[in-house]
Structures are given as C-alpha cells and as structure tokens.
Coordinates of C-alpha atoms and ligand atoms in Angstrom, one line a residue:
X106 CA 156.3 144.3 -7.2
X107 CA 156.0 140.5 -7.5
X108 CA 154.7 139.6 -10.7
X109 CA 153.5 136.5 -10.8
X110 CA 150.8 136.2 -14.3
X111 CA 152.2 139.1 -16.1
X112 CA 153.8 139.0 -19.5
X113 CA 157.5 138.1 -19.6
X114 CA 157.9 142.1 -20.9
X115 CA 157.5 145.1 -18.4
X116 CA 157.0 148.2 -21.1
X117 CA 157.8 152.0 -20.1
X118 CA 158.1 154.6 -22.7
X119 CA 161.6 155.0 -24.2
X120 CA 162.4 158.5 -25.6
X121 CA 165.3 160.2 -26.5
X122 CA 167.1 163.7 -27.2
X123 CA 170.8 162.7 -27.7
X124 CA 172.3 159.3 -27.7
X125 CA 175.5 157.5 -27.1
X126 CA 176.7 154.6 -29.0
X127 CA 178.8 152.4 -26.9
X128 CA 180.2 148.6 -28.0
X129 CA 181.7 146.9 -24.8
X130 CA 183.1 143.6 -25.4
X131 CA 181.0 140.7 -24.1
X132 CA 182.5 140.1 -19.9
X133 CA 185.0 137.2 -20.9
X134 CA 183.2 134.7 -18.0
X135 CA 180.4 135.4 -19.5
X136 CA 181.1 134.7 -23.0
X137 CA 182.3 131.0 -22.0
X138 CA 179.6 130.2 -19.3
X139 CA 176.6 131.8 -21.5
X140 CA 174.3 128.7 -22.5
X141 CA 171.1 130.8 -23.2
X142 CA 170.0 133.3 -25.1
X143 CA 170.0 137.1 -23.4
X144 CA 167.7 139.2 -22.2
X145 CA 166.9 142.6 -24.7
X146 CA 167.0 145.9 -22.3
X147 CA 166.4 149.4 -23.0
X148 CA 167.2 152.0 -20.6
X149 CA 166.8 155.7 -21.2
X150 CA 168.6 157.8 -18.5
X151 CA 166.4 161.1 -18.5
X152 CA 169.3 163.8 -17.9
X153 CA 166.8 166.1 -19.3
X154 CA 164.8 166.1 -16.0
X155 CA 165.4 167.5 -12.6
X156 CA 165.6 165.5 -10.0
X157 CA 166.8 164.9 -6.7
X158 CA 170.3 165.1 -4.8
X159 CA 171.2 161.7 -4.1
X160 CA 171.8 161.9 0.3
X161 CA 174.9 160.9 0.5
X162 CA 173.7 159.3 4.2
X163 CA 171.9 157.0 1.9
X164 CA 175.3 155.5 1.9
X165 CA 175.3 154.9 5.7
X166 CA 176.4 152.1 7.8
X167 CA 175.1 151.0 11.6
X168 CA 177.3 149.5 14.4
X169 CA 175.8 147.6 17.3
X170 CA 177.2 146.0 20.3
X171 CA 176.5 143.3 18.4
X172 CA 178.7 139.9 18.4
X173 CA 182.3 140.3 16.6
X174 CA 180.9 143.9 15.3
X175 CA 183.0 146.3 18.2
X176 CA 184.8 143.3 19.9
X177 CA 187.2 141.8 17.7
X178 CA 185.7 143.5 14.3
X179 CA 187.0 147.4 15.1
X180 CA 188.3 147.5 18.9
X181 CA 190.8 145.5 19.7
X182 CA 192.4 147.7 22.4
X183 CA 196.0 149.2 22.7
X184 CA 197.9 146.5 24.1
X185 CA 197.2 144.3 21.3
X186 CA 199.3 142.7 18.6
X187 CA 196.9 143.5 15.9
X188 CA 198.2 146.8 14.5
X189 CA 195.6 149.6 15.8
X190 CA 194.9 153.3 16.5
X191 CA 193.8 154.3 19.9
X192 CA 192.5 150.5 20.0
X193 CA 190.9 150.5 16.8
X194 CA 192.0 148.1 13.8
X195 CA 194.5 150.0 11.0
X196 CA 193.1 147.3 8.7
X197 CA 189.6 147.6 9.7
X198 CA 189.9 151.6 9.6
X199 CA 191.9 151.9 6.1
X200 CA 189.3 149.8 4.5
X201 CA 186.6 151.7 5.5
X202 CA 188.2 155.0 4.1
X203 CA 187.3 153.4 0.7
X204 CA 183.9 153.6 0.7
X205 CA 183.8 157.4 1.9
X206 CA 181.1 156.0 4.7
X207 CA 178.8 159.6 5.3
X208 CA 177.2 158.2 8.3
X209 CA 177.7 155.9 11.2
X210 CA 174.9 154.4 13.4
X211 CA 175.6 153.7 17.0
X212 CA 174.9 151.9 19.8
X213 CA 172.2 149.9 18.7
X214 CA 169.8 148.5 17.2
X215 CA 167.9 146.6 20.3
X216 CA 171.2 147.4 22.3
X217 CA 170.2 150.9 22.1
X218 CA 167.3 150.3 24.3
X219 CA 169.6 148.9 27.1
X220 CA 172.7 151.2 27.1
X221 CA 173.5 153.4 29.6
X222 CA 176.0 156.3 28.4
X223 CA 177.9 156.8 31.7
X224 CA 179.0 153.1 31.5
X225 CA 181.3 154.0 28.8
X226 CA 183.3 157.0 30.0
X227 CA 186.0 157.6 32.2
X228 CA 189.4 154.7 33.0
X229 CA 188.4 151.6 31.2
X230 CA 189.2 149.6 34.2
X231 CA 186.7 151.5 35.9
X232 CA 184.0 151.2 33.6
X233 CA 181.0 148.5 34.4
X234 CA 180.8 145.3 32.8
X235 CA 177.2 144.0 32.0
X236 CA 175.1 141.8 30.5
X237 CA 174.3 142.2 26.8
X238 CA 170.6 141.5 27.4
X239 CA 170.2 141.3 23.3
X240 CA 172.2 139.3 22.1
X241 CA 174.3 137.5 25.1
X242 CA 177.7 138.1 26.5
X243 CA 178.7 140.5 28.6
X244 CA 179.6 144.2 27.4
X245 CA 182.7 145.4 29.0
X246 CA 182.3 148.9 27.9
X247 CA 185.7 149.3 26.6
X248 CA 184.2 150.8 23.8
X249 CA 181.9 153.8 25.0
X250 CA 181.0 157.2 23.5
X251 CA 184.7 158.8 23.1
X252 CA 186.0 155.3 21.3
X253 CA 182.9 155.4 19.1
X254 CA 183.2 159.4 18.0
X255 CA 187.0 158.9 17.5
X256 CA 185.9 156.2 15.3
X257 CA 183.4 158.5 13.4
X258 CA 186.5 160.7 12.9
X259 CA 188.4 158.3 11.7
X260 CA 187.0 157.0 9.1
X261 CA 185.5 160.5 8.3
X262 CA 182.1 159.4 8.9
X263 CA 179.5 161.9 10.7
X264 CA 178.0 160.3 13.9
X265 CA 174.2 159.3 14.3
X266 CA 173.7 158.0 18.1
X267 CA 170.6 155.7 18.8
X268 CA 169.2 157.2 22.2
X269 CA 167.9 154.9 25.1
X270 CA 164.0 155.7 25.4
X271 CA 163.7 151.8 26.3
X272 CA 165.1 151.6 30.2
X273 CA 166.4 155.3 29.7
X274 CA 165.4 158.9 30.9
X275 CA 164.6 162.3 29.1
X276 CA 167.1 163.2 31.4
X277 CA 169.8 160.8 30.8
X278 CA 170.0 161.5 27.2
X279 CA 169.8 165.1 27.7
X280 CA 172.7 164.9 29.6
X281 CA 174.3 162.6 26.8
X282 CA 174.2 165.6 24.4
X283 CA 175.4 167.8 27.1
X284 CA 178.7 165.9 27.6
X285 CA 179.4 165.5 23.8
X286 CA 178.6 168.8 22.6
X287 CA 178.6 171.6 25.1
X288 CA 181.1 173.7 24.4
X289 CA 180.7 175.2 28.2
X290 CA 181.8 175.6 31.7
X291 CA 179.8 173.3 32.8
X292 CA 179.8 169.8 35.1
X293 CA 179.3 167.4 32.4
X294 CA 181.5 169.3 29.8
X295 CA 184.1 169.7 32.2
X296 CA 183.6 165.7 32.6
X297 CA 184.3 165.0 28.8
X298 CA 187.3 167.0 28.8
X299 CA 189.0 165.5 32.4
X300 CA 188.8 162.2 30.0
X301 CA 190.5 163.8 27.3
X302 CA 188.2 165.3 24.6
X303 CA 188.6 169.2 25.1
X304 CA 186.5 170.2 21.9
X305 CA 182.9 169.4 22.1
X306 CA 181.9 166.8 18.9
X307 CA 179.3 167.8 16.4
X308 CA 176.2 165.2 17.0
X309 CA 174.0 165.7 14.0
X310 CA 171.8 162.7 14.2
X311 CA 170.2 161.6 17.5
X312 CA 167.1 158.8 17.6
X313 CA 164.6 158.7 20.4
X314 CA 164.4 154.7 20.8
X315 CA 165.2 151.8 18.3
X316 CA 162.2 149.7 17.4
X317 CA 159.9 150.7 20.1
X318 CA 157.3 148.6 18.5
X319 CA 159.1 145.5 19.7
X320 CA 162.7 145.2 21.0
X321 CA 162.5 148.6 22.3
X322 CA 159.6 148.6 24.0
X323 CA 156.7 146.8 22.7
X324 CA 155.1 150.4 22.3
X325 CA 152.0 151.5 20.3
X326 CA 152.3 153.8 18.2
X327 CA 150.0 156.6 19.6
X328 CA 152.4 156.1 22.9
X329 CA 155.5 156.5 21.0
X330 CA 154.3 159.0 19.3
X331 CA 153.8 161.1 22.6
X332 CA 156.8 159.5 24.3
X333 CA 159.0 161.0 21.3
X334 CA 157.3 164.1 21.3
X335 CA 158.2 164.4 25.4
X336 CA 161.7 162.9 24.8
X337 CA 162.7 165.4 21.4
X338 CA 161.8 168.8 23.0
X339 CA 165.0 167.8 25.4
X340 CA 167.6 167.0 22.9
X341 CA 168.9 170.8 22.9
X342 CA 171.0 172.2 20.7
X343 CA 174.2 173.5 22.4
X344 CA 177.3 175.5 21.6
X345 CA 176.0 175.7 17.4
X346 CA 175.7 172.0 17.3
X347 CA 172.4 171.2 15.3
X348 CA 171.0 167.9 16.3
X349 CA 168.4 166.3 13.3
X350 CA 165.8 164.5 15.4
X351 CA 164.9 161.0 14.7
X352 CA 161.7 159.1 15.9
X353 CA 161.4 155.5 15.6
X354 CA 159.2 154.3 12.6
X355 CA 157.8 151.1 10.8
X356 CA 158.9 147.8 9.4
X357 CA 158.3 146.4 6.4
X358 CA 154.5 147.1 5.6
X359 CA 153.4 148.7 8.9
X360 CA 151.5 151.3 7.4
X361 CA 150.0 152.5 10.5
X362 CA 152.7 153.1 12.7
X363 CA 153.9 155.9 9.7
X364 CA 149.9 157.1 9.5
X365 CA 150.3 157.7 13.1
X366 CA 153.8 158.9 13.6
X367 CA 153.2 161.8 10.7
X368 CA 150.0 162.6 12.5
X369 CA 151.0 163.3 15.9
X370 CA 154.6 163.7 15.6
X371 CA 155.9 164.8 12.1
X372 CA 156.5 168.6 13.2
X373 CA 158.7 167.5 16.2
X374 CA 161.1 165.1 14.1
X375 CA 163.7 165.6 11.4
X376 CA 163.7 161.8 10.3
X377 CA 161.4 158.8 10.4
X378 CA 163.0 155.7 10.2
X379 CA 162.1 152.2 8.8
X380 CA 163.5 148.5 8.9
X381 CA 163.5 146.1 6.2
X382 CA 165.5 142.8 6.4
X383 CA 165.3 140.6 3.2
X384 CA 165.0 136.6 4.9
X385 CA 164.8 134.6 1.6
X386 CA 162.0 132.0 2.8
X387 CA 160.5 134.7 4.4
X388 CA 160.5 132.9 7.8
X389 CA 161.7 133.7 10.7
X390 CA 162.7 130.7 12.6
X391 CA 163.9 129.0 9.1
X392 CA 165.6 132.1 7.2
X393 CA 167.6 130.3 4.6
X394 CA 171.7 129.5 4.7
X395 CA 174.2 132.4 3.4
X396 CA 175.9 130.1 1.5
X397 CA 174.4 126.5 1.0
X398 CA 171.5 127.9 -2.0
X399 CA 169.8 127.1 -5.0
X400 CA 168.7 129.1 -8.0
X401 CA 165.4 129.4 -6.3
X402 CA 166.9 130.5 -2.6
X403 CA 168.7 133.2 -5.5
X404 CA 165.9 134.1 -6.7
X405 CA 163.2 134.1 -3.6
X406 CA 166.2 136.7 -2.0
X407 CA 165.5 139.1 -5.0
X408 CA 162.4 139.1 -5.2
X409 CA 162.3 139.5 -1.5
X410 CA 164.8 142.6 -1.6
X411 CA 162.8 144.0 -4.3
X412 CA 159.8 144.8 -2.2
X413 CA 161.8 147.6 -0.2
X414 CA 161.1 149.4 -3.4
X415 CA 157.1 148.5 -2.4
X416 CA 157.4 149.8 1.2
X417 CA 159.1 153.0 0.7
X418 CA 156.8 153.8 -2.1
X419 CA 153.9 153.6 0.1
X420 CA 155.3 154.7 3.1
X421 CA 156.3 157.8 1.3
X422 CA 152.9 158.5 0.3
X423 CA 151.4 158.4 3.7
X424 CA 154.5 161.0 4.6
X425 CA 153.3 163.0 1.8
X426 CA 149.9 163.4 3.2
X427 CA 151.5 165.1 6.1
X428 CA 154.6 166.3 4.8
X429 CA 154.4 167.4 1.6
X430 CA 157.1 169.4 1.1
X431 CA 159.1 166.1 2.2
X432 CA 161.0 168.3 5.0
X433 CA 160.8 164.9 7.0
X434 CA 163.4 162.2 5.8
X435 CA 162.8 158.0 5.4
X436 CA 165.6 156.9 7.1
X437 CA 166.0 153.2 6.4
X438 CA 168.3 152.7 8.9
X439 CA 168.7 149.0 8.8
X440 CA 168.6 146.9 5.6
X441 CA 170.2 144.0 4.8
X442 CA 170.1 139.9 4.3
X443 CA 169.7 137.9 7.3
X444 CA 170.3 134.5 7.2
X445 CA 170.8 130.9 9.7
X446 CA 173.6 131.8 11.6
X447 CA 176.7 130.5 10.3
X448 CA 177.0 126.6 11.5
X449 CA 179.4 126.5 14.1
X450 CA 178.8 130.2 15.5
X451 CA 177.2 131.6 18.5
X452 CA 173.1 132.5 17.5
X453 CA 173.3 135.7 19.0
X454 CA 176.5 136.8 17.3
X455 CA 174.6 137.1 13.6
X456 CA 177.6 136.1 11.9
X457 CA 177.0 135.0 8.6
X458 CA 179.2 134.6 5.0
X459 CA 179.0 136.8 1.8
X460 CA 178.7 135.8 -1.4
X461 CA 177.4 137.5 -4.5
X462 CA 174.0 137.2 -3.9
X463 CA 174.5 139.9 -1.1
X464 CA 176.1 141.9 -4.0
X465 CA 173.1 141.7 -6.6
X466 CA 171.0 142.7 -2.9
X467 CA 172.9 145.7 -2.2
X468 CA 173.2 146.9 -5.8
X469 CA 169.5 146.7 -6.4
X470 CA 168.8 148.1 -3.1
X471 CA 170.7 151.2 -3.3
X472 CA 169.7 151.6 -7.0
X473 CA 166.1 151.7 -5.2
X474 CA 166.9 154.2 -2.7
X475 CA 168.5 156.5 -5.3
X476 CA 165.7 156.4 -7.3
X477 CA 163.5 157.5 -4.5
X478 CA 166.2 160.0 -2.7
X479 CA 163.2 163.2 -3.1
X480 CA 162.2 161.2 0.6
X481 CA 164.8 158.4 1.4
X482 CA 167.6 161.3 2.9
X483 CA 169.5 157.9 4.5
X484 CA 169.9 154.5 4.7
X485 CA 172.2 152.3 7.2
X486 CA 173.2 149.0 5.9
X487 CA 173.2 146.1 9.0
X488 CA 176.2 146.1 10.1
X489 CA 179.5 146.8 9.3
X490 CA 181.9 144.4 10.3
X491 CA 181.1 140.8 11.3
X492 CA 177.4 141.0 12.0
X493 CA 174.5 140.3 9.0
X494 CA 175.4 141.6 5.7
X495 CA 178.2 142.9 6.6
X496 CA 181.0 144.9 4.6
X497 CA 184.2 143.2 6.1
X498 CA 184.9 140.2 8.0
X499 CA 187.8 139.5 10.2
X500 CA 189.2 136.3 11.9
X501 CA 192.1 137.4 15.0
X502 CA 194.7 139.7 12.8
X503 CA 192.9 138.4 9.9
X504 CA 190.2 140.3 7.2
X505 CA 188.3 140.2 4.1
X506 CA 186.7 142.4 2.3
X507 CA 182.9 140.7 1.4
X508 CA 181.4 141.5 -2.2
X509 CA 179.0 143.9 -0.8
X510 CA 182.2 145.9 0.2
X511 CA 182.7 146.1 -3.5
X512 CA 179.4 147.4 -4.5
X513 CA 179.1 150.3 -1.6
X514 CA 182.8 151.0 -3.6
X515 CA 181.5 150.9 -6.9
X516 CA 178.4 153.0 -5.6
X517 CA 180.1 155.8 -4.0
X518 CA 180.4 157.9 -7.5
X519 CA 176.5 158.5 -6.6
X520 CA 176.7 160.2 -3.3
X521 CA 175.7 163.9 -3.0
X522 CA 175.3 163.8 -7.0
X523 CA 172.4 164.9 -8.7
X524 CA 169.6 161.8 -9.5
X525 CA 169.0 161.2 -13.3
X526 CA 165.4 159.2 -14.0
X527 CA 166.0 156.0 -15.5
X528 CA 163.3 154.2 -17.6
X529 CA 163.6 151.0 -17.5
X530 CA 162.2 148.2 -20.6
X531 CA 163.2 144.8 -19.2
X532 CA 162.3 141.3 -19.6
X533 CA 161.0 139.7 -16.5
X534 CA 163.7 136.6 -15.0
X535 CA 160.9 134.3 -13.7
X536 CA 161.2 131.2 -12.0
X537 CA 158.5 128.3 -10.8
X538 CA 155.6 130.8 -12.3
X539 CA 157.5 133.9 -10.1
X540 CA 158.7 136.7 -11.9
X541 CA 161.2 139.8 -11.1
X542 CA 162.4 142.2 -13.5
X543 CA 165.8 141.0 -14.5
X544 CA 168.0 144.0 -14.6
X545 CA 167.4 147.2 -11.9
X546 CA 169.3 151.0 -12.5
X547 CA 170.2 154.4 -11.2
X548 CA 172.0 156.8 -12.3
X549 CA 173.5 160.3 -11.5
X550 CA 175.3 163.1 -12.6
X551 CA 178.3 164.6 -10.1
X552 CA 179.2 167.9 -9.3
X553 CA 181.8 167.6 -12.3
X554 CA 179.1 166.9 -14.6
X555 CA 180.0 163.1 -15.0
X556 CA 177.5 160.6 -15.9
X557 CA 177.0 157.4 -13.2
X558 CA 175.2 154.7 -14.4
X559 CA 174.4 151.5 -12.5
X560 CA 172.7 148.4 -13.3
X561 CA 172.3 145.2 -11.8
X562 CA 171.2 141.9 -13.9
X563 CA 169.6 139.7 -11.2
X564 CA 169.3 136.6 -13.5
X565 CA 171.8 134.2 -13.1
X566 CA 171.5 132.8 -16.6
X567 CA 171.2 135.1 -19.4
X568 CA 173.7 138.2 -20.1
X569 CA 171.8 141.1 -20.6
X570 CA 172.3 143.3 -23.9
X571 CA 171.5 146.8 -22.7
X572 CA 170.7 149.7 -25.3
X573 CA 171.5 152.7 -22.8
X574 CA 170.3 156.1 -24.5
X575 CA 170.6 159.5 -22.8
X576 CA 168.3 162.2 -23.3
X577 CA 169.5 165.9 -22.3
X578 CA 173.2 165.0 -22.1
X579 CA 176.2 164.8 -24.6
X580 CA 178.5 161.6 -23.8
X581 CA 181.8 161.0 -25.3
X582 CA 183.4 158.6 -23.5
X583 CA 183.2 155.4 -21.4
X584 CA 184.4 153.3 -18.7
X585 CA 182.8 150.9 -16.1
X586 CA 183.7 148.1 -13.8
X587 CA 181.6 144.7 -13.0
X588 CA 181.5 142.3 -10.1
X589 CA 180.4 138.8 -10.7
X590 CA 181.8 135.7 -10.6
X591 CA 181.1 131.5 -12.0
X592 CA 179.2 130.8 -8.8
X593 CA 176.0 132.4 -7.3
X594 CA 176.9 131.4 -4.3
X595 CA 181.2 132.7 -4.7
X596 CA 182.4 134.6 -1.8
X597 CA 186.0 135.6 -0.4
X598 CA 187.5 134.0 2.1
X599 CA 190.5 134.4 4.7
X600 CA 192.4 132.2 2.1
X601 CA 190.5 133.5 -0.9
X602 CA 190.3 136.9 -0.7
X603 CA 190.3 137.8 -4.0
X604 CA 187.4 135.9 -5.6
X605 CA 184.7 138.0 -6.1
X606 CA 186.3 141.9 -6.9
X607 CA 185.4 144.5 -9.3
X608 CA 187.4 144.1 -12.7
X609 CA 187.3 146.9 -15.4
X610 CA 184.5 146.1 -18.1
X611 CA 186.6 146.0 -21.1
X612 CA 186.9 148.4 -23.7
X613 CA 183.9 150.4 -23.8
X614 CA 183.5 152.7 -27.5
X615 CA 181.4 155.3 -27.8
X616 CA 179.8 156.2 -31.2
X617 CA 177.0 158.0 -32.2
X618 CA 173.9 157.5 -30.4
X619 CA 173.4 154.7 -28.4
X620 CA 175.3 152.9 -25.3
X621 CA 175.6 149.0 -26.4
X622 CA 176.5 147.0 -23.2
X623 CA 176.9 143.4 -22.5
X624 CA 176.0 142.7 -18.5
X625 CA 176.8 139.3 -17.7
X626 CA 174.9 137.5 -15.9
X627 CA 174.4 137.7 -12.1
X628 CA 176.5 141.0 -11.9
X629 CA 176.6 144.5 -10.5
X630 CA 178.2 147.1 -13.2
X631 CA 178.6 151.2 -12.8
X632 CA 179.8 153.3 -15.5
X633 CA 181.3 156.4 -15.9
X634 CA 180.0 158.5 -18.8
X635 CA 181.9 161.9 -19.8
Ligands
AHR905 O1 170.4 144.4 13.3 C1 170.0 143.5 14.2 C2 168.8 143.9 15.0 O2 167.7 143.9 14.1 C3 168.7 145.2 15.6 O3 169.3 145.2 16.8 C4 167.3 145.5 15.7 O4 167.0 146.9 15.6 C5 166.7 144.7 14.5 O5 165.6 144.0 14.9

C-alpha cells in the first residue's frame, strides 16, 4: 500500500463501452486557493460487471459506556431540561435519523467484557452503580438494555449486542437473549415485560467477547477459538428471532488469530470481526493531536488509514481458504482516528475534535470497504457521539455535527446498492520520499438504477481533474455535493457550526462521453448519475 520508490503514476487499464461527458465548474475555493498545477485522473466505473451488494451494516456505528458517549452524548434522563424522549436527546436522536444508521453496536468495546446485563433492568433507582473498570468513573446503569433497544428503535437502527465472555457466563448471556427475545411464558420473559417491554425485540447480531486477545481477556487464539465455540452453541434462537453469531477476531495485521479462528471455529460463527485504528505517528503513547497538525501529520494519517485496505485484503484471503463461498462476514467493527486526548479532558473519556482530516479518513475508508463488500458484510465506526471519531459532539444542551457526520450523509446513497468496479489511474501525492495515491473511489448503482460515484482527493494541494467514463451504463444527467474547506485542519464548533458542510458542486453538464470533474483539493465529493 505505501509506496515509497515507485513512479509518481499508479497505471490500471482504462476501457470503455459508453461514456458521459460532464463539465463541472472548478469548486470556487479552490479556484482562488489553487497555487499548483493538478493532478490528471482517470476513473472508469465498470457498470458492465457484476458485483457485490454493498451491506448496508457497512454503514454501522458502535456505542460504549464510554466517557460523554451514553452520559451526556444520548441519555440525559427524563427530568432534564435538555429536550428528550424517554431520556434520550431529541437533538442527538433527529440527527442520527439523517444518516439512516443500519446498525448499532452495544455495550462495549473493553466495557463489554465487564458488564453485567441484570445491572441494567428493573427501577433505575434500584439499579447498581459500579466502577467503569475501562475507562474510569462509575456507571450508574441508567442506561441498560431496554434504554439501549429503545434507542435502536429510535433511530431505526437494528441492534448488535457485544456479549460478556470476559468476567461473564455461557449462562448469563443465554439468559440475556432469553429476556430480550422470548416471546414466552417464561421467568425471564415475564421479567422484561413487568418493566415494561411486552413484545420480545429482534436481536440479530450478538458477539461472544470484545478483543479477547487483550482487553477482553488476554486469550490465545486456539482458547478463544474453543471458548466461542462453547459460548455460541447457547445463544438460541427463540420465538423466530435469528441471532447472526459473532466471534472476536484480529487487529490490524494479526494474521494468525484469523488463520486460527477460520480453522477451528468458522462453521460455528456468522461474523468475524476485526479492529483497525488509524494513530497518525503510529505510536501509541504519542498518537498525534486532532487538531494542532502539519501537512505531514495530514498526510502520515492517510497513508496510515490506507492500510485497512492492506489488512482486509489479506485477511480475506485467509477467510477464503476456509470459507470460500464467503458465507462468513469481516466485520470491522471498530475503525476510526485516535488521537491525544483533547487538552483539558479526562484520558479515559477519548474525547477528541473533528476536522476535515477525519472526513478525507472516513471517505477513503468506506470507499475501501465498498470496494471489498463480496467479504466486509459490516463495519462500525468508533463511536458515535463524543468518544474518538465521532459523528456528533455535544456540550450540556449544546451539539455539532463533526465533518465525518457529513460524509456518512453524503455516503448513505451506497447502502444496500449494488457495487460498480472502479479502476482507478492516479498520480501518487507524495511527501518526504512517502507516497499515497492521491484520489480513492466507489461507486454504486441503487435499486432505482441511479449511478453513485464517490471520490476523495487526499492531497491537500492540487485540485484533481477527473475524466470519469462508464462502461455498461447510459448517463444523462448530473449532480454532486463536496465537503472541504481552506484549512486541513477546519472543523465546527459550538460557535461555528457551520464551517465544514457539504455544498452542491456547481453546475455539472453532461455531454457525450466522458465525465469532466474538478475535485478540489483535500475534499470528499459523491455524485449522482441518472
Ligand atoms: O473504542 C475504544 C476501545 O478500543 C474499545 O473499547 C476497544 O475494543 C478498543 O481497544
């Protein structure tokens, strides 16, 4: 993936069967700021070749007991000031709508590990309070398994619980699916509906663990892989719910966990998962600030969220050995930028700023998960509301919608539609003898035959002129919108909130064969072709 002696040109063959000629104006900004020459792209958008559905999971987000995340970020409670539904933020919730969010991860991450179900039923004022043994405070459990699910509903997002293997029991979490789903006379369903749920919920996706080879348990693989085999044959299905099993899998470039897992385990699992946070110096203990960055902080983070595309590759091939009719999913359940806590804020609460950097991240990481949705079935972004790369932060009655907001906005077009190969010719943006490629796309076609097209341009300097042909598809008409802004580094604040936002592209016309678009630079665009 990192390139750092090749040519400045990465060449893939360009062919054709009909074109579209489209002239969009150069992006104002763009215009005035551009000091250098652009970059020359071809992309040919092979709607001439089957491909895969685009998962619309791979749209997903994860919420973790977590700082801010529950406590402030969503649940707020009834008796407060901050307008709410059943305790959870209006603001919070009508925002979410927007992105049409498939699928929501709960209770953790390393909390996962440590969480006790029956804490978080029943009176609130009954409910325990403990430690948060990850990341500090103490949990009062006001927000348990009926807030979360009437969460899920509200923001019409299908539920995916993260099961305690960690301090947990087969039993325990056995009886968790019990209470949610059974539709029965029995104790435990009779227990969900004396707190005031009378239908059983659907539960589609359950996980056996979170990160079992470290937070959750410091495991090896060979005794996860028998601990999740023990652990899945009791998550039953009842009353027609159908649970898709999930065993914990790798990070980053752990290809023996997955070798293992797909061995030993691969018939007893729906879903493998796998973790990748992009840490621009690549250092733990020194990650980098969200905010306070160079061009070469810009560009380390790139080429740093680029090698996701490098890890599900090859962890896909080592599924493939096992699986391959790909019946078992990659689900990348936690992506993201983590950076140096925010000065001023609490280490454990992962609170960090936004800026478009975190936009030009998730565009090119979700252009790389559509392009390999045949095996990535979903991907969770960390985490939703205050913690990591986050979609929305809030401050008391206050929020903001961050720039990747926008992009999972922009992005939604390609969920559940149909993959279209894109071949890429791009120059490479390189920088201290380090080279990327300086534009990444996806595309897709919807259900009502419309044409999504996405491209990022991760160089901050030069606009990139993009020659856009489609083979196997006629194209009429055009429109797009972009997100960039003057500063790499821009973001929206309580008082700002408006600074970086998607703006319509300008007038897009369509003539003859060819699609003639002018990306500015450092900017995430999607078009619609009809
Ligand atoms: O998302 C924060 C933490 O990162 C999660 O709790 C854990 O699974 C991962 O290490």
């Amino acid at each position: 993936m990192l390139n750092t002696v090749g040519s400045r040109y990465v060449r893939y063959s360009l062919t054709a069967a009909v074109s579209v000629f489209l002239l969009i104006r150069p992006w104002p900004e763009a215009a005035q700021t551009q000091t250098v020459e652009p970059n020359q792209v071809g992309l040919t958008l092979r709607a001439d070749q089957p491909a895969s559905v685009i998962n619309r999971n791979i749209y997903g987000q994860f919420a973790e007991h977590l700082g801010r995340l529950l406590y402030g970020g969503l649940w707020v409670g009834t008796d407060s000031k901050i307008p709410n539904t059943g305790g959870i933020r209006n603001d919070v919730i009508d925002a979410l709508k927007e992105l049409n969010i498939p699928v929501l991860r709960w209770p953790g991450g390393c909390f996962a590990d440590e969480y006790h179900w029956r804490d978080g039923i029943g009176p609130a004022d009954k409910r325990p309070h403990r430690p948060n043994a990850s990341w500090g405070g103490v949990d009062t459990n006001a927000f348990g398994t009926h807030e979360f699910l009437r969460l899920a509903e509200l923001i019409g997002a299908e539920p995916y619980i993260n099961g305690n293997l960690g301090t947990g029991s087969a039993q325990e979490m056995m009886e968790w699916i019990e209470y949610m789903t059974s539709d029965s006379d029995s104790t435990l369903a009779n227990l969900r509906r004396q707190n005031g749920r009378e239908k059983p919920w659907k539960i589609p996706y359950f996980a056996v663990g979170n990160e079992s080879w470290g937070c959750g348990g410091n495991m090896r693989p060979e005794y996860y892989a028998d601990q999740f085999r023990q652990y899945a044959t009791f998550l039953k299905n009842y009353s027609g719910n159908r649970i898709q099993k999930l065993a914990v899998g790798s990070h980053d470039n752990d290809y023996n966990w997955t070798d293992v897992l797909m061995q030993r385990a691969a018939k007893q699992m729906d879903g493998l998962s796998l973790h990748y946070y992009t840490v621009p110096s690549g250092v733990w203990e020194h990650k980098g600030s969200a905010t306070d960055f160079a061009e070469k902080e810009w560009h380390s983070t790139l080429a740093r969220a680029l090698r996701i595309d490098e890890f599900v590759t090859r962890h896909s091939e080592i599924m493939d050995k096992y699986d391959p009719q790909k019946r078992v999913g990659l689900m990348v359940d936690e992506w993201g930028t983590w950076y140096d806590p925010q000065p001023g804020t609490n280490r454990g609460a992962l609170y960090q700023d936004n800026t478009l950097r975190d936009a030009i991240v998730a565009g090119l990481s979700l252009n790389i998960f559509n392009n390999h949705s045949d095996r990535v079935r979903m991907a969770n972004i960390a985490q939703m509301v205050n913690v990591l790369q986050a979609m929305l932060l809030t401050d008391n009655e206050r929020m903001v919608r961050t720039p990747t907001y926008y992009v999972f906005r922009m992005y939604k077009v390609h969920q559940g539609a149909t993959r279209i190969p894109v071949e890429v010719n791009a120059p490479q943006y390189i920088l201290n003898g380090t080279s990327i490629p300086a534009v990444s796309a996806s595309a897709s076609r919807d259900s009502a035959g419309r044409i999504h097209l996405s491209v990022v341009n991760l160089d901050p300097n030069r606009s990139a002129i993009v020659k856009a042909r489609i083979a196997g598809a006629m194209v009429q008409s055009a429109a797009g919108e972009v997100l960039t802004a003057a500063a790499m580094n821009a973001m929206n604040t309580f008082d700002g909130a408006d600074a970086v936002k998607p703006r319509p592209f300008g007038s897009i016309r369509v003539a003859e064969s060819q699609l003639n678009l002018s990306v500015p630079p450092k900017s995430v665009a999607v078009f619609e072709l009809k």
